[in-house]
Structure formats: structure tokens, C-alpha cells
């Protein structure tokens, strides 16, 4: 074939014709779109995969960006109209179908995939994602947008998305647009296509966990090129869209992917602050707080590895550097945000991570059988303890995820991590022992480093956690006690072994000793709380549970005494404290007091002499002026030592060394006077009263009275407020022949009072209230010497007192009134010696005090004749003229400026009668006041008894709590036999209802009702149930409905005694259980008294009830209770109301003859510690008894000597 000839028109040097293909230099700039035709032409499909095709889509992208982000509102409106016409899925009928529409976009997208043009494919995918994002903000595009979503979810188009998601991990420019497109599909129109997107999860969720792990390389991150959004962040946005918009079932399935959840939080520390904030917020709001998602699904999301990854955010602020101040602020907020997230996640059971342990410790399982056998012998108890230890080592806690996670935290180095750990311990107490058992990498060996101090602070905070709330089993019964080993680990964790703690206490570093003492002190407090909890649980109505809880408490005490450090080490620390170590001294003193209080058997075995230490502290506190001194560390040390002295029997109160001028009691007395009897001196006063009571063999009332007189005479002013104890003692002193009888002192002498001491109260103040006078050291030495002699030779001075009273022809008083007199006998003996051995100012100071002491005694009811005799003897023994003036009687018969010792005629030997004492003290003082109204008689029984059917209208639990069951029981006390029979039938029906109910206290109430039925079944047709038994049963029913009631334990013990009650012994049994026994709770004694008085009053309605009380000797015991000075006023009023109720029931004669009420009331009024209202009430009671009694019976009983019987009743007797 011949060669083709050259074209003559070709001017090029080459003969071949150039290929007519567009070159790279032929690229056009992006085109602006302003009309529909221009947009249609721009997006018209052609099989062109070159740069022009990509440029056309870039122009479309600019068009969409101007709509989404532009500033010109008019231009945006016109462009939206053009785009809406282009995307309209239902064009007009006459529209030109030759022009392209939205379907051409998908054709171009498919062509790019078929031609393997990744650049064009990624551009079109990004433009489609931007298209959905742009139209999603405008309602006009809703129909068009939904049509687009439907097109995207067609099978062919899903394959196009799958093509991009299947690209290599390095091709993030292909993967990211696909993820953005899926994100917009899920988010469009509030999740219109979200479910269909997830339905194709084989495509839409393909390799999502892989994409979450795609992070930019370090070289790429350090480059200064245009920053690109990492694939991980785009994938997170897609995942967040699903978590926000999918329903709970789909979210549960998404969370079930373990790889997905792990990739979500893996290396979260490397994410930007905004991404971290959004991640935690989405998970919290859309997963954890979604109540429809099961807790188990939430828990599967957070493994221990995930929690550890989130915990790395605690150090996020130091991980990266940034020049953006706003970014720096976000970084600083990330640790706080992560802490709040973990705190809420790990302590809220609804979030699925925390599982309820079903009890306060991990050993709260069903151990009934173990303890039932363990109570039979001590050997089996030890086997139970050892088996619990073995069982604990192999046991798995319920919160295994949290257990593993806590091991990764560093609570000793980070305060937020410590707070998180403590919060988890408080929410799941079972993890405390598990944590320290597994935490073997760190020991508590003493070394003063930052790590050791942090660990010590963490241990202290752990022990100080609030005590877990009591829990019950699902059936409502009390749980069995936990294993002893598990309980002791919550009190003294495993690192705090006795050996390690003792080694810490023997260190020479003060900081180590201080921390360890604080830790052991907190352990004692936690131990006391646990023992109180165990004791309260021992009130169960099941015998084997009572024994198991008691046994667990005994085991815990024994184990704690072995685990806590030897007390000798604490004593050594206390004695070695210098003056600068005041805090350590106070802490060690408090710990010693806790040993004496909680472990007395351990403390009393040690040789700790608190007398020397207490004496030194008395001297240190006395150096300063206590009245101007605020409570300091030394005062706290003094308080702890006083607590020790109260428990220790070896305190030497009456001994003093060669270097001491005062004994320990004398120093305490001096310190009390320097405090002027304010609140700080009350514990010391109580202790001094106890010491004086043990040393002096007189009665308790006047030993306390003696101390109160001493304190009142030693303070500078008698107007100074005494402590409550001293005032109570002075106001409750018993009356014996007008000795110490508290009565107002009048200037006028009453003829009926006989021998009296007439004085003016202000003149007494003039003599005693010398503001310049203060007790000297010589006075305290003299008084201390007298008290020591009194304690050693009490019998001798008792005899001296009897001889002195014989000289003035006074009848000897009982021993309980001799304390003040014995001290005066010692003063008379020592007065001559003190004048010779003391300086004149000291002797004059002692004389001044002695005058004050005599005046205080006289002013508080002292026998004036006896006091005048003592004064005369002191005057005769006084040798110094400076002292003589204090005791010498003036010519006008006055003593100390207007105090008259003039003696009148001797008193009458007749006992005070109701006409003199009651009329003077009752009617004379109450006439001007509002008239007192006596208690009303009990209401009579009505004809209607709604209680028979009331309980059926309520639920069984509500009927018990509201008292309907109690009212039904009271129907057994009715006077009508038919009512009693109906009540018996209803009670049997109630018992059947209790058996099938789910009420937590159903067993105890069933037992109570059953015992009532068993008691009444044989006699209910003939006689009514005693009123006391019915009221007591009704009140016990209310007690059983409240396990926190103070009588809950005693009621349960009462019900366990037998199936039937002995009615004759029932009142006396309850009086003995409440009045004569210790209360279940120490401070609730008077609450139990009030409950008993209420039952006794309501149960006394008929003469039969009165006779039951008479046979049970109830009144005698209650009158003794009323005479108690410490009985509160409310209980006193209730006793008086009961006496009235007794008279209403026909017991007036019994009150006069059997209880000697007419003779008892004057003695009670003479005590002086009752109010005016009570005095009026007793006076009216006497009048009622005299008017209502059997005059003939009273006249015969008194052999005609009782003149208080109405005349109309005595006339028949005399006739």
C-alpha cells in the first residue's frame, strides 16, 4: 500500500494529524448558575469522565454552598426556587421531558463508578451529600428530599455506596463522602429513611468499626497543608445520627456489636475536644437515659476496657498543645466532663454498669442454714468464720466490670479518680473488700512519700464512707448477717494489718503517725456503726436469725480486736507528744477514749494511768483564763481524757504527789469554778459527782447536792448560771423534817412555819456577790484537804455530826442527808490548824468563802438552827480578828448585813395535813390564774361498731397502718356478746388474708392476731377481753407496722413467749419490761414510758379494769415513777391523768386506803420539782377522791382519825 500524500494545507512540520482531545490546559472555571435551564444544561448526562465532568459538579457544589451558606437572602431565594424546580419529582404535564432532571445525577454517579474514576466518584458523592444537607433545612424540599432518599435506597444505588465503603483504608477521599451521604440519609426529615438505612445494614454499616479506628498519620497531622477531617470523625457523625434517630430496638442491636462499641471509645484521648464532648453527650442522652433500652444492652457497651479508655481523659489537658484559646478552654473542661460522665455511669443502676448487690456486703447471701448449725457450738462458729474466708477468696462479685476497672485507677495520685472510686464504693460496698484484696501491688509500709500520703488519704476516705442503708430480701424479711471476714474488710481494709499499723505508729515522723491514728479512729467509728446495725437486726421474730445476728456481732468484735493495733503503741504515741504536736496529742487521746468505749476488755488489760495525764491537762488548761478562751485543742484533749476517766476504774481522785498542791479532784473542782459552770464544765461536773459518790458513803442525792453547793459558793457571783445538772439536783432534793426544803424566803415570819430564818434575797446577794473576791489557791488547798479527809474517815465525821445534833436536841436525820453536814464537821476540825499555818490574807479568803457556803446552804433550804450552831462554833474557834468579823453575830441579831438568825418557837410535831399544805400551796397560788380543767371521763360504748367491716374496705397493709385491725381487736372488749363473737369471726378471716398477702410484716401481725384469738376463744361468749389487753394488742399492731419503732424489739420478744396470754399478769409484765428494764435505744427510755402510760390510761375504763390494775400493783409502781425527779413534765401529766382515770373507774377508795394518796401527795408536793398546773391537778384529785370514796370504808380503815371524809358519809357511821 502506498504512502498517503501530505496535505498541502498543513503548515506543521510534522505530517501526522494531532488528536483532537481536550488537554489539561483546556479546563474552564466554575460556572455560576442562575436559571433552571442553565442548571439542567450543567447537569446533563454525557459519557464524559474527564476534567470537564468534574468541573460541572464543582460548579453545582458552589451553587449548593451559596444556598446553604450564602449571605444574600434574595439570591438564596431565587436559587432555592431553581433547585426546587430541578428536583420536583412530579413535573407539570406539558413540561419538556427532553431536559435532564435529578435522575441524571445518579447516571453520572453510576458512570463514574463504571469508569473507575475515583476522583469523579468522590466528587459526585460529596455533592449528593451536600444536596441532601442543603434541602434538609427547608420544608419546601420535603417531598423532593424524600424522593431522593427513596432513589438512594434503591438496590442499584446502594451498590454504588457499597463500592465506596469497600475502598482501601488509605482512600479516605472515597470513604468519607459515602459516610457523609449515609449520615444525611439517616438525618433527613427527622429520620424518614433511618429504618430503611439500617435494614440494609450489610451495606450501610459495613466496616463501620474499621472506619472508627482510622486516624490521621502523625506526618499528615503535622503537615501545614489544608486540614482534612479524619474518617473517624465522619464515621462518628454517622454513628451519632443513628443513635439519635433510630428507635430503641435498632439502637439495642447496634450496641450489641462488641467491635463497634470498643472502637467508639478506643483511643478517645486522641480526639479533638469538640468530638469528645459530643461523644459523651450523645451516649449519655441517647443511650444511657433512654429508658426503653434494656440495662443489659447498656452494660454490654461499657466493658472494663471501655471504662479505662474514658478514664484516660483525666489527663487530657496535658496531652496536646494548641494556640487556640477557645480550644485550650475546651481541653481544660474535658477532665471534668469525663469525671461527671463516669460518676453518673458507675453509680446509677439504670445505666447497666452497676448491679445491685442485694445487701450491704458481698457475703449477704442465704446463710440461714449455716448460722442455724453454727449456734450450737463455738467450734462450728470458728468453722463458719474460716469457711467464709475461703469462700471469699473464690467468690465472684456481681460488679465484675467495675471491679476490674477500679484496679486501673490511681486514686492515691488523682483527686477526681479518688472521688470516683469512693462513689463506686458507696454505691456497691461489696467492691471495697474486693478492691483491696486484689490491690496487692501497693503496700502500706511507712514511708513519707507523696504516693504513701495519697494512699493514706484514700484509705481514710474509704473508711469514712456513709454506712450502707439497711436492705431486706424481696420477701420483706431481715437478711442474714454477712461473713465476718467480708465485714471486717469494710472496716479495716487488708493493707491496714495490725503489724503494718503498729510499725507506722512506731515511726519518728509525726505526719505518718497522725495519718494512721486518724485512719484507726475512723475505723472505730465505722465499727461502732456496724455493731449498732447488727444489734438492731437482732430483733427479728425468728429465733435462729436473732442468734445469728448476735453471733455475727460477737465474731466481729473479736475479729476487730485482733485486727486493730495494740493499744500500747497508741499510749506510747500519746505520751511522746511534745507541746508542738497538739493535733497528734488530741487525735491519740481520742483514739484511746474509743478503745475504752468500744473495746473495754482490751483497754482494761493495758496499764494506762490516766490520773497523771489528766492532772497535767488540768494544770495546762488552768494556766489561761477559761472564760475568755475559745475551745482549743487542749480542751478537746481534756474531753477525751474525761471520757477515759469515766470508763476507767483506776483513776486516783484523792491522791496527790509531793509536787502537787491539790489532788486530782481538787484540780477538777478548781477548773469547774474557773469555767463559771458553762457548757464546757458539764462533763467535768458529772465526772466529779461520780467520783464524790464513790468516795462518800452518803446518799446519792446529797452527794450531788454537796457538789452543787460547793460550785455555787466558789464562783464569783451567785447570779452566775449553774449547769443544768446542778440546778436539777438543787430543785429535786428530798425533804426530811424541813431539811433542805426549797421554799421562798420571806422577811416576815409566818406563825405556821415555826422556826425560820428571815432574810431579804437581795441582802443575801449583797453578802455573796463581791465581784472583787475570788477563791485563792490556799482556799482550794484547804477545801481539797477537807474533802480528802472526808473520803477517808466518813464514819468518824458521821458520828461527829450526830453528836452536834444531839447538843442542839435535834433528831438524827438519815444517812442520805449527811453529806453537807459531814463536810462542815471536817471544816470545824481543821479550822484552828488552817489559821495557824496560813497567812492572814489566805485565812480571810477562806473565811469569806465559808460564809458564802453557809449562806448557799441556808438559801437552798438548810436547817437554820443547825447552821447557826456551826457558825457559833466557828466563831469560837476563830483566833484572827480579820476573820472574826465574817462569823460574829451583830447586836441586833443579824448575821452578815441584814441576815437574821432569830429563832422562833419550835415547830409542831404534827404532820402537815391537806388543810394546811394543800390549801396553802395549791389554792393560794392558783386562784389568780385560769382555772385548770381535769381530764374527761372515758366515753361510753356506742351502739354502732363500724370497725367490724372497716378492715375489708382497705387493703391488708393499709388496714394495719391505719389502725383498722387494732379497732377490730378492741371490739373484743365490748360489753355485748354478739359484737365480741362477730369480732372473733372477722379476726379469723383477717388471719387468712394475712397468710396470702405480700405485706413485709405479715408474719409478726399474723402471730399477734393469732395470740389474741387463742387467748379469747374459750371465754369470749361469757366475758369481754380486758381493756388493757385490747388496747395493748391494738397498739402493738401499730408498732409492728413500723420496724423503726423504739418498742419493735420488745413487742417481738413478747410475742415469742407463748401462744396465749395470761391476762392477770399482763399489766405487771409490761410495766416491768419498760419501767424496770433498759430501753432498746438508750435515748428512748421516756418514749417507751409514754407509750406504756398511754396504753394503761386507754385500757382503764371499767371497775373490772381497775381491779386488774389493783391486783397487778400498777399504781404503787407508777407513784414511784412520778416521784422520780428526772421524769419529764409530759410523763408526769400522763401519770396524773391515769390517777384520774382510776378514780373515774370507781377506784377512789382504793387510792385512799391502798395507796395512801392523802399522805403521799403532801410528801410529793414538798419535793418542789412540780409545776403549778400539776399541783392544781393533784389538789383537785384529792377533792374528787374525798367526794367519791366509800366514807364508811375509809372511816373504818383510818380508825376514825381521818377527818377528810364528807360529813354525809360519817354521819351514818357514827349513828
XYZ file of C-alpha atoms in Angstrom, residues 968-985 987-988 1012-1026:
35
model
C -61.293 -4.671 115.280
C -59.350 -6.139 118.200
C -60.894 -3.536 120.530
C -64.338 -4.902 119.633
C -63.401 -7.933 121.763
C -63.650 -5.614 124.793
C -67.298 -4.780 124.009
C -69.966 -5.345 126.640
C -72.185 -7.008 124.037
C -71.558 -10.702 123.444
C -72.769 -10.575 119.834
C -70.248 -7.883 118.972
C -67.467 -9.940 120.516
C -68.466 -13.048 118.522
C -68.566 -11.107 115.258
C -65.168 -9.610 116.034
C -63.759 -13.099 116.630
C -65.031 -14.283 113.240
C -60.211 -11.744 113.143
C -60.060 -15.313 111.830
C -55.352 -12.633 120.638
C -57.737 -15.208 119.159
C -56.149 -18.024 121.156
C -56.485 -16.004 124.365
C -60.182 -15.144 123.872
C -61.620 -18.183 122.085
C -62.745 -20.035 125.244
C -64.261 -17.093 127.150
C -65.368 -14.604 124.526
C -69.020 -15.568 124.872
C -69.076 -15.053 128.642
C -66.692 -12.210 129.433
C -65.105 -9.386 127.497
C -61.405 -9.082 126.907
C -59.692 -6.892 129.477
